Coordinates of N, CA and C in Angstrom, one line a residue:
M1 N -6.6 177.6 -110.6 CA -5.2 177.8 -110.9 C -4.6 176.4 -110.9
R2 N -3.9 176.1 -112.0 CA -3.1 174.9 -112.1 C -1.7 175.2 -111.8
I3 N -1.1 174.4 -111.0 CA 0.3 174.6 -110.6 C 1.1 173.4 -110.9
A4 N 2.2 173.5 -111.5 CA 3.1 172.4 -111.8 C 4.5 172.7 -111.5
L5 N 5.2 171.7 -111.1 CA 6.7 171.8 -110.9 C 7.4 171.1 -112.0
Y6 N 8.3 171.8 -112.7 CA 9.0 171.3 -113.8 C 10.5 171.2 -113.4
I7 N 11.0 170.0 -113.4 CA 12.4 169.8 -113.0 C 13.1 169.0 -114.1
E8 N 14.2 169.6 -114.5 CA 15.1 169.1 -115.5 C 16.5 169.4 -115.1
E9 N 17.5 168.7 -115.5 CA 18.8 168.9 -115.1 C 19.2 170.4 -115.3
G10 N 19.5 171.1 -114.2 CA 19.9 172.5 -114.3 C 18.7 173.5 -114.3
V11 N 17.5 173.0 -114.4 CA 16.3 173.9 -114.4 C 15.3 173.4 -113.5
E12 N 14.8 174.3 -112.6 CA 13.6 174.1 -111.8 C 12.6 175.2 -111.9
Q13 N 11.4 174.9 -112.3 CA 10.4 175.9 -112.5 C 9.1 175.6 -111.7
I14 N 8.5 176.7 -111.3 CA 7.1 176.6 -110.8 C 6.2 177.2 -111.9
V15 N 5.3 176.5 -112.4 CA 4.5 176.9 -113.5 C 3.1 177.2 -113.0
L16 N 2.6 178.4 -113.2 CA 1.3 178.8 -112.7 C 0.4 179.1 -114.0
T17 N -0.7 178.3 -114.1 CA -1.6 178.5 -115.2 C -3.0 178.9 -114.7
P18 N -3.4 180.2 -114.9 CA -4.7 180.6 -114.4 C -5.8 180.0 -115.2
E19 N -6.9 179.8 -114.5 CA -8.1 179.2 -115.1 C -9.4 180.2 -115.0
S20 N -9.2 181.3 -114.4 CA -10.3 182.3 -114.3 C -9.8 183.7 -114.6
D21 N -10.7 184.6 -114.8 CA -10.3 186.0 -115.0 C -9.6 186.6 -113.8
T22 N -10.1 186.2 -112.6 CA -9.4 186.7 -111.3 C -8.0 186.2 -111.3
E23 N -7.8 184.9 -111.6 CA -6.4 184.3 -111.5 C -5.6 185.0 -112.6
R24 N -6.1 185.2 -113.8 CA -5.3 185.9 -114.8 C -4.9 187.3 -114.4
G25 N -5.8 188.0 -113.7 CA -5.5 189.3 -113.2 C -4.3 189.3 -112.2
I26 N -4.3 188.3 -111.3 CA -3.3 188.2 -110.3 C -2.0 187.8 -111.0
I27 N -2.0 186.9 -112.0 CA -0.8 186.6 -112.7 C -0.2 187.8 -113.5
A28 N -1.1 188.6 -114.0 CA -0.6 189.8 -114.7 C 0.1 190.7 -113.8
K29 N -0.2 190.8 -112.5 CA 0.5 191.6 -111.6 C 1.9 191.1 -111.3
L30 N 2.1 189.8 -111.5 CA 3.5 189.3 -111.4 C 4.5 189.9 -112.4
H31 N 3.9 190.3 -113.5 CA 4.7 190.8 -114.6 C 4.7 192.4 -114.6
S32 N 4.0 193.0 -113.7 CA 3.8 194.4 -113.7 C 4.9 195.1 -112.9
A33 N 5.4 196.2 -113.5 CA 6.3 197.1 -112.8 C 5.7 197.9 -111.7
D34 N 4.3 197.8 -111.6 CA 3.6 198.6 -110.6 C 3.5 197.9 -109.3
H35 N 4.0 196.7 -109.2 CA 3.9 195.9 -108.0 C 5.3 195.4 -107.5
D36 N 5.5 195.4 -106.2 CA 6.7 194.8 -105.7 C 6.3 193.3 -105.4
L37 N 7.3 192.4 -105.6 CA 7.1 191.0 -105.3 C 8.1 190.5 -104.3
S38 N 7.6 189.8 -103.4 CA 8.5 189.1 -102.4 C 8.0 187.7 -102.2
I39 N 8.9 186.8 -101.7 CA 8.6 185.4 -101.5 C 8.8 185.2 -100.0
K40 N 7.7 184.7 -99.3 CA 7.8 184.4 -97.9 C 7.5 182.9 -97.6
Q41 N 7.8 182.5 -96.4 CA 7.6 181.1 -96.1 C 6.8 181.1 -94.8
G42 N 5.9 180.1 -94.6 CA 5.1 180.0 -93.4 C 3.8 179.3 -93.7
S43 N 2.8 179.6 -92.9 CA 1.4 179.2 -93.2 C 0.5 180.3 -92.9
F44 N -0.9 180.2 -93.1 CA -1.8 181.3 -93.2 C -2.1 182.0 -91.9
Y45 N -1.7 183.2 -91.6 CA -2.2 184.1 -90.6 C -1.6 185.5 -90.9
E46 N -2.3 186.5 -90.4 CA -1.9 187.9 -90.6 C -0.7 188.2 -89.7
C47 N 0.4 188.8 -90.3 CA 1.6 189.0 -89.5 C 2.0 190.5 -89.7
Q48 N 2.9 190.9 -88.9 CA 3.3 192.3 -88.9 C 3.8 192.8 -90.2
G49 N 4.3 192.0 -91.1 CA 4.9 192.5 -92.4 C 3.8 192.8 -93.4
G50 N 2.5 192.7 -93.0 CA 1.4 193.1 -93.9 C 1.0 192.0 -94.8
W51 N 1.4 190.8 -94.7 CA 1.0 189.7 -95.5 C 0.3 188.7 -94.6
V52 N -0.4 187.7 -95.1 CA -1.2 186.8 -94.3 C -0.6 185.4 -94.4
R53 N -0.6 184.7 -93.2 CA -0.3 183.3 -93.1 C -1.1 182.7 -92.0
Q54 N -1.1 181.4 -91.9 CA -1.9 180.7 -90.9 C -1.1 179.6 -90.3
G55 N -1.1 179.5 -89.0 CA -0.4 178.4 -88.3 C 1.1 178.8 -88.0
K56 N 1.8 177.9 -87.4 CA 3.2 178.1 -87.0 C 4.1 177.4 -87.9
G57 N 3.6 176.6 -88.8 CA 4.5 175.8 -89.7 C 5.1 176.6 -90.8
E58 N 6.1 176.0 -91.4 CA 6.8 176.6 -92.5 C 6.5 175.8 -93.8
D59 N 5.4 175.2 -94.0 CA 5.1 174.3 -95.1 C 4.7 175.0 -96.4
S60 N 4.2 176.3 -96.2 CA 3.7 177.0 -97.4 C 4.7 178.1 -97.9
T61 N 4.7 178.3 -99.2 CA 5.4 179.4 -99.7 C 4.5 180.4 -100.3
F62 N 4.7 181.7 -100.1 CA 3.8 182.8 -100.5 C 4.5 183.7 -101.5
I63 N 3.9 184.0 -102.6 CA 4.3 185.0 -103.5 C 3.4 186.2 -103.1
V64 N 4.1 187.3 -102.6 CA 3.3 188.4 -102.1 C 3.5 189.6 -103.1
L65 N 2.4 190.1 -103.5 CA 2.4 191.3 -104.5 C 1.8 192.5 -103.7
R66 N 2.5 193.6 -103.8 CA 2.1 194.8 -103.1 C 2.2 195.9 -104.1
A67 N 1.1 196.7 -104.3 CA 1.1 197.8 -105.2 C 2.2 198.8 -104.7
K68 N 3.0 199.3 -105.7 CA 4.0 200.3 -105.3 C 3.3 201.6 -105.0
A69 N 3.8 202.4 -104.2 CA 3.3 203.8 -103.9 C 3.4 204.6 -105.1
V70 N 2.3 205.4 -105.3 CA 2.3 206.3 -106.5 C 3.1 207.5 -106.1
Q71 N 4.1 207.8 -107.0 CA 5.0 209.0 -106.7 C 4.5 210.2 -107.6
S72 N 4.4 211.3 -107.0 CA 3.9 212.5 -107.7 C 5.0 213.4 -108.2

């Protein structure tokens, strides 16, 4: 995965460019209505909210994708 920050007056973007089929699949989920997306801050370890972070620092940002429950 290539990651770039694009900063221009009035615009700030995080650009994710997948380089493998697995990465393309994850990026596709970002655009899917079948997944909820949330943004978390921390480092990697498993926490009560059901996502994974570690350590006690707040240096990392997580984009968390969770499949929506199927309604019948």
